[in-house]
Coordinates of C-alpha atoms in Angstrom, one line a residue:
M1 CA -26.5 8.6 -34.1
S2 CA -28.0 11.2 -31.8
P3 CA -31.3 10.5 -29.9
P4 CA -34.4 11.2 -32.0
V5 CA -35.5 14.8 -31.6
S6 CA -39.1 13.6 -31.5
F7 CA -38.6 11.4 -28.4
L8 CA -40.4 12.9 -25.5
P9 CA -41.5 10.6 -22.7
K10 CA -45.1 11.1 -21.7
W11 CA -44.3 11.1 -18.0
G12 CA -42.0 13.3 -16.1
A13 CA -40.0 16.6 -16.3
W14 CA -38.3 17.2 -19.6
Y15 CA -35.9 20.1 -20.0
Q16 CA -36.2 21.6 -23.5
A17 CA -33.9 23.6 -25.8
D18 CA -35.8 26.8 -25.2
G19 CA -35.0 26.7 -21.5
T20 CA -38.4 25.6 -20.4
T21 CA -39.2 22.3 -18.6
R22 CA -42.4 20.4 -19.3
F23 CA -43.8 18.6 -16.2
R24 CA -46.3 15.8 -16.7
I25 CA -47.9 13.1 -14.4
W26 CA -50.9 10.8 -14.7
A27 CA -53.0 10.9 -11.6
P28 CA -56.7 10.6 -12.7
H29 CA -58.3 10.8 -9.2
Y30 CA -56.6 14.1 -8.4
E31 CA -58.4 17.3 -9.6
Q32 CA -55.5 19.7 -8.9
I33 CA -51.8 19.1 -8.8
S34 CA -49.0 21.7 -8.9
V35 CA -45.2 21.7 -9.2
V36 CA -43.4 23.1 -6.2
L37 CA -39.7 24.2 -6.7
E38 CA -37.0 24.2 -4.1
D39 CA -37.4 27.9 -3.6
G40 CA -41.0 27.5 -2.6
S41 CA -42.5 28.8 -5.9
E42 CA -45.5 26.8 -7.1
M43 CA -47.0 26.3 -10.6
A44 CA -50.5 24.9 -11.2
M45 CA -50.9 22.0 -13.7
S46 CA -53.8 21.6 -16.0
K47 CA -55.7 18.3 -16.2
D48 CA -57.1 16.7 -19.3
E49 CA -60.0 14.2 -19.6
E50 CA -57.6 11.2 -19.5
G51 CA -56.2 12.1 -16.1
W52 CA -52.9 13.7 -17.3
H53 CA -51.7 16.8 -15.4
E54 CA -49.2 19.1 -17.2
T55 CA -47.5 22.4 -17.1
C56 CA -44.5 24.0 -18.8
F57 CA -42.4 27.0 -17.6
S58 CA -38.8 28.3 -17.4
C59 CA -36.8 25.9 -15.1
Q60 CA -33.1 25.2 -15.3
P61 CA -31.3 21.8 -15.0
G62 CA -30.4 20.9 -11.4
V63 CA -33.5 22.6 -9.9
R64 CA -35.2 20.4 -7.3
Y65 CA -38.9 19.9 -7.5
S66 CA -41.9 18.0 -6.1
Y67 CA -45.5 17.4 -7.0
K68 CA -48.1 18.8 -4.6
L69 CA -51.1 16.5 -4.5
S70 CA -52.8 18.2 -1.5
P71 CA -51.9 20.9 1.0
D72 CA -50.1 18.3 3.1
T73 CA -48.8 15.9 0.4
L74 CA -45.7 16.6 -1.7
I75 CA -44.1 13.7 -3.5
P76 CA -41.1 13.1 -5.8
D77 CA -41.8 12.7 -9.5
P78 CA -42.6 9.0 -10.2
A79 CA -40.7 9.5 -13.5
S80 CA -37.9 11.4 -11.9
Q81 CA -34.7 11.3 -14.0
F82 CA -32.4 11.9 -11.0
Q83 CA -32.9 11.6 -7.2
P84 CA -29.7 13.1 -5.9
D85 CA -30.8 12.9 -2.3
D86 CA -32.4 9.4 -2.3
V87 CA -35.9 8.1 -2.7
H88 CA -37.8 10.2 -0.1
E89 CA -36.4 13.6 -1.3
K90 CA -37.1 16.0 -4.1
S91 CA -36.4 15.2 -7.8
A92 CA -34.0 17.1 -10.0
V93 CA -34.5 18.5 -13.5
V94 CA -31.9 17.0 -15.9
D95 CA -30.7 18.3 -19.3
Q96 CA -30.5 15.0 -21.1
H97 CA -28.9 16.6 -24.2
A98 CA -26.0 18.3 -22.4
Y99 CA -23.6 15.2 -22.6
Q100 CA -21.4 15.3 -25.7
W101 CA -21.1 11.8 -27.0
R102 CA -17.7 10.5 -28.4
T103 CA -19.5 7.7 -30.2
P104 CA -22.7 9.2 -31.7
Q105 CA -22.5 6.9 -34.7
W106 CA -22.3 3.7 -32.6
L107 CA -24.8 1.1 -33.9
G108 CA -24.0 -1.9 -31.7
R109 CA -22.8 -5.4 -32.6
P110 CA -24.6 -8.4 -34.0
W111 CA -26.1 -10.8 -31.4
E112 CA -23.9 -13.7 -32.5
E113 CA -20.8 -11.8 -31.3
T114 CA -22.1 -11.4 -27.8
V115 CA -20.1 -12.5 -24.8
I116 CA -21.8 -11.1 -21.7
Y117 CA -20.2 -9.9 -18.5
E118 CA -22.8 -9.3 -15.8
L119 CA -21.8 -6.9 -13.0
H120 CA -23.2 -5.0 -10.1
V121 CA -22.2 -1.3 -10.4
G122 CA -22.0 -0.7 -6.6
T123 CA -19.8 -3.6 -5.7
C124 CA -17.5 -2.7 -8.6
G125 CA -17.0 0.8 -7.2
G126 CA -19.5 2.9 -9.3
Y127 CA -19.6 4.1 -12.9
S128 CA -16.1 5.7 -13.0
A129 CA -14.5 2.7 -11.4
I130 CA -15.9 0.4 -14.1
I131 CA -14.5 2.6 -16.8
K132 CA -11.0 1.8 -15.5
Q133 CA -11.7 -2.0 -16.1
L134 CA -13.0 -1.7 -19.7
D135 CA -9.6 -2.2 -21.3
A136 CA -9.1 -5.4 -19.4
L137 CA -12.5 -6.6 -20.2
S138 CA -12.0 -5.8 -23.9
D139 CA -8.6 -7.7 -23.8
L140 CA -10.4 -10.7 -22.2
G141 CA -12.8 -10.8 -25.2
I142 CA -15.9 -9.4 -23.5
T143 CA -18.3 -7.8 -26.1
A144 CA -21.1 -6.7 -23.7
I145 CA -21.4 -5.7 -20.1
E146 CA -24.8 -6.2 -18.5
L147 CA -25.5 -3.8 -15.6
M148 CA -27.7 -5.0 -12.8
P149 CA -30.7 -2.6 -12.3
L150 CA -29.9 1.1 -11.8
S151 CA -33.3 2.4 -10.7
E152 CA -32.9 4.6 -7.6
F153 CA -33.4 2.5 -4.5
P154 CA -33.4 3.3 -0.8
G155 CA -30.0 4.0 0.7
S156 CA -26.7 3.1 -1.1
R157 CA -26.7 -0.7 -0.9
N158 CA -29.0 -2.8 -2.9
W159 CA -29.0 -5.4 -5.7
G160 CA -31.2 -3.0 -7.6
Y161 CA -34.4 -5.0 -7.6
D162 CA -35.9 -2.8 -5.0
G163 CA -35.8 0.3 -7.2
V164 CA -38.7 2.7 -7.2
F165 CA -37.7 5.3 -9.8
P166 CA -37.2 3.5 -13.1
Y167 CA -36.0 6.6 -15.0
A168 CA -33.5 7.7 -12.3
P169 CA -30.1 6.0 -12.3
E170 CA -28.9 5.3 -8.8
S171 CA -27.4 8.4 -7.3
S172 CA -24.8 6.6 -5.1
Y173 CA -23.1 5.3 -8.2
G174 CA -22.6 8.7 -9.8
S175 CA -24.5 11.3 -11.9
P176 CA -26.5 10.7 -15.1
N177 CA -23.6 12.0 -17.1
D178 CA -21.2 9.7 -15.3
L179 CA -23.4 6.8 -16.5
K180 CA -23.3 8.1 -20.0
A181 CA -19.6 8.4 -19.8
L182 CA -19.4 4.7 -18.9
I183 CA -21.6 3.7 -21.8
D184 CA -19.6 6.0 -24.1
A185 CA -16.3 4.5 -22.9
A186 CA -17.6 1.0 -23.5
H187 CA -18.6 1.9 -27.0
V188 CA -15.2 3.4 -27.7
R189 CA -13.9 -0.1 -27.0
H190 CA -16.6 -1.8 -29.1
I191 CA -18.3 -3.2 -26.0
M192 CA -22.1 -3.1 -25.9
V193 CA -23.9 -2.2 -22.7
F194 CA -27.1 -4.0 -21.6
L195 CA -29.3 -2.9 -18.7
D196 CA -31.3 -5.1 -16.4
V197 CA -34.8 -3.4 -16.1
V198 CA -37.5 -4.4 -13.6
Y199 CA -41.0 -3.9 -15.1
N200 CA -42.8 -6.5 -13.0
H201 CA -42.7 -4.8 -9.6
F202 CA -41.5 -1.8 -7.5
G203 CA -39.5 -2.0 -4.3
P204 CA -41.2 -1.8 -0.9
E205 CA -39.8 1.6 0.2
G206 CA -40.3 4.9 -1.5
N207 CA -42.8 3.7 -4.1
V208 CA -45.0 6.9 -4.5
L209 CA -47.0 5.3 -7.3
S210 CA -48.5 2.7 -5.0
Q211 CA -49.1 5.2 -2.3
Y212 CA -50.7 8.0 -4.3
I213 CA -51.7 6.6 -7.8
P214 CA -53.5 3.3 -6.9
E215 CA -54.8 3.0 -10.5
F216 CA -51.3 2.0 -11.6
F217 CA -51.7 -1.4 -9.9
S218 CA -54.1 -4.3 -10.2
S219 CA -56.4 -4.6 -7.1
D220 CA -57.0 -8.3 -7.7
R221 CA -53.6 -9.7 -8.6
Q222 CA -50.5 -10.2 -6.5
T223 CA -46.9 -11.2 -7.5
A224 CA -44.1 -12.6 -5.4
W225 CA -43.1 -9.1 -4.7
G226 CA -46.4 -7.5 -4.0
Q227 CA -49.3 -5.9 -5.9
A228 CA -49.2 -6.5 -9.7
I229 CA -48.8 -3.6 -12.1
N230 CA -51.9 -2.9 -14.3
F231 CA -50.5 -3.3 -17.8
T232 CA -54.0 -3.0 -19.3
L233 CA -54.0 0.8 -18.9
P234 CA -52.5 2.9 -21.7
A235 CA -50.8 5.3 -19.2
V236 CA -49.1 2.4 -17.5
Q237 CA -48.0 0.9 -20.8
D238 CA -46.6 4.3 -21.8
F239 CA -44.6 4.6 -18.6
F240 CA -42.7 1.4 -19.3
L241 CA -42.5 1.7 -23.1
D242 CA -41.1 5.2 -22.8
N243 CA -38.7 4.0 -20.1
A244 CA -37.3 1.4 -22.5
L245 CA -36.9 4.0 -25.2
Y246 CA -35.4 6.4 -22.7
W247 CA -32.5 4.0 -21.9
L248 CA -32.0 3.0 -25.6
N249 CA -32.3 6.5 -27.2
I250 CA -31.2 8.9 -24.5
Y251 CA -28.5 6.8 -22.8
H252 CA -27.5 4.8 -25.9
I253 CA -28.0 1.5 -24.1
D254 CA -27.6 -1.5 -26.6
G255 CA -30.2 -3.8 -25.0
L256 CA -32.4 -4.6 -22.1
R257 CA -32.7 -7.6 -19.9
L258 CA -36.3 -7.8 -18.7
D259 CA -36.5 -9.2 -15.2
A260 CA -39.0 -12.0 -14.3
V261 CA -41.5 -11.3 -17.1
H262 CA -43.6 -14.3 -15.9
A263 CA -45.0 -11.8 -13.4
I264 CA -46.3 -9.5 -16.1
A265 CA -49.9 -9.8 -17.4
P266 CA -51.1 -9.7 -20.1
Q267 CA -48.2 -11.3 -21.8
S268 CA -49.3 -9.8 -25.1
W269 CA -47.9 -6.5 -23.8
L270 CA -44.4 -8.0 -24.0
Q271 CA -44.8 -8.7 -27.7
D272 CA -46.2 -5.2 -28.3
L273 CA -43.3 -3.7 -26.4
V274 CA -40.5 -5.2 -28.5
H275 CA -42.3 -4.3 -31.8
Q276 CA -43.0 -0.7 -30.7
I277 CA -39.4 -0.2 -29.6
R278 CA -37.9 -1.5 -32.8
A279 CA -40.2 0.8 -34.8
R280 CA -39.1 3.8 -32.9
C281 CA -35.3 3.3 -32.8
H282 CA -32.7 3.8 -35.6
P283 CA -33.4 1.0 -38.1
E284 CA -29.7 0.1 -38.4
R285 CA -29.0 -0.3 -34.7
H286 CA -28.3 -3.7 -33.2
I287 CA -30.7 -3.6 -30.2
H288 CA -31.1 -6.8 -28.2
F289 CA -33.8 -7.9 -25.8
I290 CA -33.2 -10.5 -23.2
L291 CA -35.8 -12.3 -21.0
E292 CA -35.8 -13.8 -17.6
N293 CA -38.9 -16.0 -17.7
E294 CA -39.7 -18.8 -15.3
N295 CA -42.4 -20.0 -17.7
N296 CA -40.1 -20.8 -20.5
D297 CA -42.4 -19.2 -23.1
A298 CA -40.6 -20.0 -26.3
S299 CA -43.3 -18.0 -28.2
L300 CA -41.7 -14.8 -26.9
L301 CA -38.4 -15.8 -28.4
R302 CA -40.1 -16.3 -31.7
A303 CA -41.8 -12.8 -31.4
G304 CA -38.7 -10.7 -31.5
Y305 CA -36.8 -11.3 -28.2
S306 CA -33.1 -12.1 -28.7
A307 CA -32.7 -14.7 -26.0
Q308 CA -33.7 -15.9 -22.6
W309 CA -31.5 -16.6 -19.5
N310 CA -31.5 -20.4 -19.6
D311 CA -32.0 -21.4 -15.9
D312 CA -32.7 -25.0 -17.0
A313 CA -29.2 -25.4 -18.4
H314 CA -27.6 -23.8 -15.4
N315 CA -29.6 -25.9 -12.9
A316 CA -28.9 -29.2 -14.6
L317 CA -25.2 -28.4 -14.9
H318 CA -25.1 -27.2 -11.2
V319 CA -26.6 -30.4 -10.0
L320 CA -24.2 -32.4 -12.1
L321 CA -21.2 -30.5 -10.8
T322 CA -22.1 -30.2 -7.1
G323 CA -24.7 -32.9 -6.4
E324 CA -27.0 -30.4 -4.8
T325 CA -30.7 -31.2 -5.1
E326 CA -32.4 -29.0 -2.5
G327 CA -34.8 -26.4 -3.5
Y328 CA -35.4 -25.9 -7.2
Y329 CA -32.4 -28.0 -8.0
G330 CA -34.6 -31.0 -7.1
N331 CA -36.3 -30.6 -10.5
F332 CA -33.0 -31.7 -12.1
G333 CA -31.9 -34.3 -9.6
Q334 CA -33.0 -37.5 -11.4
N335 CA -30.7 -37.4 -14.4
P336 CA -28.8 -34.1 -14.7
T337 CA -26.6 -35.3 -17.5
Q338 CA -29.6 -36.1 -19.7
D339 CA -31.2 -32.7 -18.7
L340 CA -28.0 -30.8 -19.6
V341 CA -27.6 -32.5 -22.9
L342 CA -31.3 -31.8 -23.7
A343 CA -30.8 -28.1 -22.8
L344 CA -27.7 -27.9 -25.0
Q345 CA -29.6 -29.4 -27.9
E346 CA -33.1 -27.9 -27.5
G347 CA -32.8 -25.0 -25.2
F348 CA -35.3 -25.7 -22.4
V349 CA -35.4 -28.8 -20.3
Y350 CA -39.0 -28.1 -19.3
Q351 CA -41.0 -27.8 -22.5
G352 CA -44.5 -28.5 -21.1
Q353 CA -43.6 -31.3 -18.7
I354 CA -44.8 -31.3 -15.1
S355 CA -42.4 -29.5 -12.8
P356 CA -41.9 -31.6 -9.6
D357 CA -41.8 -28.6 -7.3
T358 CA -45.1 -27.1 -8.5
Q359 CA -46.8 -30.2 -9.9
K360 CA -47.9 -28.0 -12.9
P361 CA -46.8 -28.0 -16.6
R362 CA -44.0 -25.6 -17.3
G363 CA -42.6 -24.4 -20.6
Q364 CA -43.1 -24.7 -24.3
P365 CA -41.4 -26.6 -27.1
S366 CA -38.1 -24.9 -28.0
A367 CA -36.2 -27.3 -30.3
D368 CA -36.8 -25.2 -33.4
L369 CA -35.1 -22.2 -31.9
S370 CA -31.5 -21.2 -32.6
P371 CA -28.9 -22.0 -29.9
T372 CA -28.3 -18.3 -29.7
S373 CA -31.8 -17.8 -28.3
F374 CA -30.5 -19.1 -25.0
I375 CA -28.0 -17.5 -22.6
F376 CA -25.8 -20.1 -20.9
F377 CA -24.1 -19.4 -17.6
L378 CA -22.4 -21.1 -14.8
Q379 CA -23.1 -18.3 -12.3
N380 CA -25.1 -15.1 -12.1
H381 CA -26.2 -12.7 -9.4
D382 CA -29.2 -14.9 -8.5
Q383 CA -27.4 -18.2 -8.6
I384 CA -24.7 -16.9 -6.2
G385 CA -26.6 -14.3 -4.2
N386 CA -29.6 -16.4 -3.5
R387 CA -27.3 -18.9 -1.7
A388 CA -27.3 -18.2 2.0
V389 CA -23.6 -17.3 2.1
G390 CA -23.2 -16.2 -1.5
D391 CA -20.5 -18.8 -2.2
R392 CA -19.1 -19.0 -5.7
L393 CA -18.8 -22.1 -7.8
S394 CA -15.0 -21.8 -7.5
T395 CA -15.4 -22.7 -3.8
Q396 CA -17.6 -25.7 -4.5
I397 CA -15.9 -27.8 -7.1
D398 CA -12.3 -28.8 -8.2
S399 CA -10.4 -26.4 -10.5
A400 CA -10.1 -29.1 -13.1
V401 CA -13.9 -29.6 -13.2
L402 CA -14.4 -25.8 -13.3
S403 CA -12.1 -25.7 -16.3
V404 CA -14.2 -28.2 -18.2
A405 CA -17.3 -26.2 -17.3
H406 CA -15.8 -23.0 -18.6
A407 CA -14.9 -24.7 -21.9
L408 CA -18.5 -26.0 -22.3
L409 CA -19.8 -22.5 -21.5
L410 CA -17.7 -20.6 -23.9
L411 CA -17.5 -23.0 -26.8
S412 CA -21.1 -24.1 -27.1
P413 CA -23.2 -22.1 -29.6
H414 CA -25.3 -20.7 -26.9
I415 CA -24.6 -17.1 -25.9
P416 CA -22.3 -17.2 -22.9
M417 CA -22.4 -15.0 -19.8
L418 CA -19.8 -14.6 -17.1
F419 CA -20.5 -13.1 -13.7
M420 CA -18.0 -10.5 -12.5
G421 CA -14.8 -12.0 -11.2
E422 CA -15.6 -15.4 -12.6
E423 CA -13.0 -15.0 -15.3
W424 CA -10.3 -15.5 -12.7
G425 CA -12.1 -17.8 -10.3
T426 CA -12.6 -15.3 -7.5
K427 CA -13.8 -16.6 -4.2
T428 CA -15.2 -13.3 -3.1
P429 CA -18.9 -14.0 -2.2
F430 CA -21.8 -12.1 -3.7
L431 CA -24.2 -11.8 -0.9
Y432 CA -27.8 -10.4 -0.7
F433 CA -27.7 -6.8 0.7
V434 CA -30.1 -3.9 1.3
S435 CA -30.2 -0.6 3.0
H436 CA -33.8 0.1 3.8
S437 CA -35.3 1.8 6.8
D438 CA -34.8 0.1 10.2
D439 CA -38.3 -1.6 10.3
L440 CA -38.0 -2.9 6.8
N441 CA -34.5 -4.1 7.3
R442 CA -35.7 -6.2 10.2
L443 CA -38.5 -7.7 8.0
V444 CA -35.9 -8.5 5.3
R445 CA -33.6 -10.1 7.8
E446 CA -36.4 -12.3 9.2
G447 CA -37.6 -13.2 5.7
R448 CA -34.1 -14.2 4.6
Q449 CA -33.7 -16.5 7.6
K450 CA -37.1 -18.0 6.9
E451 CA -36.3 -18.6 3.2
M452 CA -33.0 -20.2 4.0
A453 CA -34.6 -22.5 6.6
A454 CA -35.7 -24.6 3.7
F455 CA -32.1 -25.8 3.3
S456 CA -30.6 -28.3 5.7
A457 CA -27.5 -26.3 6.4
F458 CA -29.6 -23.4 7.8
N459 CA -32.8 -25.1 9.1
S460 CA -32.5 -24.3 12.8
Q461 CA -32.3 -21.3 15.1
E462 CA -28.7 -22.3 15.9
K463 CA -27.7 -22.2 12.3
A464 CA -29.6 -19.0 11.4
H465 CA -26.7 -16.8 12.7
L466 CA -24.6 -18.2 9.8
I467 CA -26.7 -16.2 7.3
P468 CA -25.2 -12.7 6.8
D469 CA -27.4 -9.8 7.8
P470 CA -28.6 -8.2 4.5
A471 CA -28.7 -4.8 6.1
S472 CA -25.2 -4.8 7.5
P473 CA -22.7 -2.6 5.6
E474 CA -20.2 -5.4 6.2
T475 CA -22.3 -7.8 4.0
F476 CA -22.0 -5.3 1.2
R477 CA -18.3 -4.7 1.8
R478 CA -17.6 -8.5 1.6
S479 CA -19.3 -8.6 -1.8
C480 CA -17.1 -5.9 -3.3
L481 CA -14.8 -7.1 -6.0
D482 CA -11.1 -6.6 -5.7
W483 CA -10.0 -6.2 -9.3
A484 CA -6.3 -6.4 -8.4
E485 CA -6.9 -10.0 -7.4
R486 CA -6.9 -11.2 -11.0
N487 CA -3.2 -10.4 -11.2
Q488 CA -2.3 -12.9 -8.4
P489 CA -0.5 -16.1 -9.5
E490 CA -3.1 -18.4 -7.9
Y491 CA -5.8 -17.0 -10.4
A492 CA -3.6 -16.7 -13.5
E493 CA -4.3 -20.2 -14.9
I494 CA -8.1 -19.8 -14.8
Y495 CA -7.9 -16.3 -16.3
E496 CA -5.7 -17.3 -19.2
T497 CA -7.9 -20.3 -19.9
V498 CA -11.0 -18.2 -20.1
K499 CA -9.3 -15.7 -22.3
K500 CA -8.1 -18.4 -24.6
L501 CA -11.6 -20.0 -24.8
I502 CA -13.2 -16.7 -25.7
A503 CA -10.5 -16.2 -28.5
V504 CA -11.3 -19.6 -29.9
R505 CA -15.0 -18.8 -29.8
Q506 CA -14.6 -15.5 -31.6
E507 CA -12.4 -17.0 -34.3
H508 CA -14.0 -20.3 -35.0
I509 CA -17.6 -20.3 -33.6
V510 CA -19.0 -16.8 -33.9
P511 CA -18.6 -16.6 -37.7
R512 CA -20.6 -19.8 -38.1
L513 CA -23.4 -19.1 -35.5
R514 CA -26.0 -17.8 -37.9
N515 CA -28.4 -20.6 -38.8
A516 CA -26.7 -23.1 -36.5
R517 CA -28.9 -26.0 -35.3
A518 CA -28.5 -29.0 -33.1
A519 CA -27.2 -32.2 -34.8
S520 CA -26.7 -35.1 -32.4
S521 CA -25.7 -36.2 -28.9
H522 CA -24.4 -39.2 -27.1
I523 CA -24.2 -40.0 -23.3
W524 CA -21.5 -42.5 -22.2
A525 CA -21.9 -42.2 -18.5
P526 CA -23.1 -39.7 -15.9
G527 CA -21.2 -36.5 -16.6
A528 CA -19.6 -37.8 -19.8
F529 CA -21.2 -37.0 -23.2
A530 CA -20.7 -35.6 -26.7
V531 CA -23.0 -33.1 -28.3
S532 CA -22.8 -31.5 -31.8
W533 CA -24.3 -28.8 -33.9
R534 CA -24.6 -28.2 -37.6
M535 CA -23.2 -24.7 -38.0
G536 CA -24.2 -22.0 -40.5
D537 CA -21.5 -23.1 -43.0
D538 CA -22.6 -26.7 -42.7
R539 CA -19.7 -27.9 -40.6
L540 CA -20.1 -29.9 -37.5
L541 CA -19.1 -28.4 -34.1
E542 CA -18.5 -31.3 -31.7
L543 CA -17.9 -31.0 -28.0
F544 CA -16.6 -34.0 -26.1
V545 CA -17.1 -33.5 -22.3
N546 CA -16.1 -35.5 -19.3
F547 CA -16.9 -34.1 -15.9
S548 CA -16.5 -37.6 -14.3
D549 CA -13.5 -39.1 -12.4
T550 CA -13.3 -41.9 -14.9
D551 CA -11.6 -42.1 -18.4
I552 CA -14.2 -42.8 -21.1
T553 CA -13.5 -45.0 -24.2
M554 CA -15.1 -43.5 -27.4
L555 CA -15.8 -46.2 -30.1
T556 CA -15.5 -43.8 -33.0
G557 CA -13.1 -41.2 -31.5
Y558 CA -13.0 -37.7 -32.9
A559 CA -12.0 -36.8 -36.5
G560 CA -12.4 -33.1 -36.9
V561 CA -9.9 -30.3 -36.5
V562 CA -9.3 -29.8 -32.8
L563 CA -10.2 -26.2 -31.8
Y564 CA -9.5 -26.7 -28.1
R565 CA -8.6 -29.5 -25.8
S566 CA -7.7 -29.7 -22.1
D567 CA -4.0 -29.4 -21.5
H568 CA -3.8 -32.9 -19.9
Q569 CA -5.5 -34.7 -22.7
D570 CA -3.2 -37.1 -24.6
R571 CA -3.0 -35.7 -28.1
K572 CA -2.0 -39.1 -29.6
I573 CA -5.1 -40.9 -28.4
N574 CA -8.4 -39.9 -29.9
H575 CA -10.5 -42.8 -28.6
T576 CA -10.1 -42.0 -24.9
L577 CA -11.6 -39.0 -23.2
K578 CA -9.7 -38.5 -20.0
S579 CA -11.4 -37.7 -16.7
H580 CA -12.1 -34.0 -16.2
S581 CA -11.3 -33.2 -19.8
F582 CA -12.8 -31.4 -22.8
I583 CA -12.3 -31.5 -26.6
A584 CA -13.9 -29.2 -29.2
T585 CA -13.6 -30.1 -32.9
L586 CA -14.9 -28.7 -36.2
R587 CA -15.3 -31.1 -39.1
E588 CA -16.8 -31.7 -42.5
G589 CA -19.0 -34.7 -43.2
S590 CA -22.2 -36.3 -42.1
E591 CA -23.7 -36.2 -38.6
R592 CA -22.5 -38.7 -36.1

């Protein structure tokens, strides 16, 4: 399956088979723009009535170029496909058809088979370093890796959410062909590759669009990250639609995770986006679209999106496991067990109720949706990195409790996601890090301290020094994963447990996920409950969970075939659920 010949992004420089490169930029309030090459030569662009400037001439891959907006203003291409010298320098022409794919017929995998592994390319060592880990991830049972954003950002250290060139994969990680080699190598091993894309904002440094093409943004609307993008304009819509198609058709990405879509308006564009993408990709491909959406808009999940990151389920479980109720965890502090069970059964906890932190309604009813419409996780980059010291769950709770949490994560019908290193219980922190200019680094440092002051452990000047400096190279270094760590004896039990759980999932749960639906639930005590689903083959999947320190007596016990149970659970007694234990069964018969 090669990229469609007809696909040609409306924005940017596109190298063509005849040796010419077409350059195109939308800048309606400029009358004359030209392309300036690294040798100083200059080519004028023609302008049409819609504000598009375009020219085409002989220009080889690798050539650096800029757009000249005025005698004193040269800018990189906003749709640059590679920024080899970082955000403030010239763009480079790329031949996107030069890479020879080993897996041109790859069509992806069905959504039900998905077990996601989220990772940060930089802290994993770059594209080539991740290739070396793919065999181990495949052996573990991972079926999809999700890459945090790759858009070129300032410097070489950033989560990726400060990217300013959405078409240019981060140069410090490797070349565009290095990225394709990673994707290709994953497909060889039948692993899908998802990409986290940021369509709701641009980073604060190097954003030439906000500096020179103000029409791209809404003058009357702000987001948490600055001026909102104007999605009412066709040229702006094309920029992001083509970007999505670019990753899917040129880089053979299998799916996109759209960051913070609650900051995008109008929301109707999100529905149009997924419909247009599916119409312009190979009809037999399994392409998946994932949402991060604070608003819990269940309507988007009915409109073609595969699933949403379920922060509600995570937050309820985190409160239950740790007792933390500061910040947004306060929304789940009253009855976290009840909230968790509701999330497992119906998806969202907040389905239109008043959210305590905002005093506004949040969410839409979601009980009719499939369990696979929700991505369940114990940790992700946000839930670790937004903590002041980036501490992992493995440092916060007992290993026996963590084992029960992993079992619930991997054997529920929701789509599970692990964060890099979680499979062996690493204690390596994942901190917040940036590498902006000095002035911006200072503002980020001060903002981080102000944000963390809302938490009791960091609410004074004396405690502020405990927060790692986001701009320090040491903060990034501390976040880098040591892959050899998983071979150490102290981590072996967690790793083998996670591997076994994924194997049970793939054998017994995945084949039955299509048309699965919630059946019933029962809460015995805080942290102790049973929840069941009617699976696609009409069998009942029942999970018996006890996070508490107390043994629980179950009046009816469990009667199904045991798929998995905690090692310390007494196999002869089926009416007692030991403390810190878990049992998964599959059975015929009526609902409980």
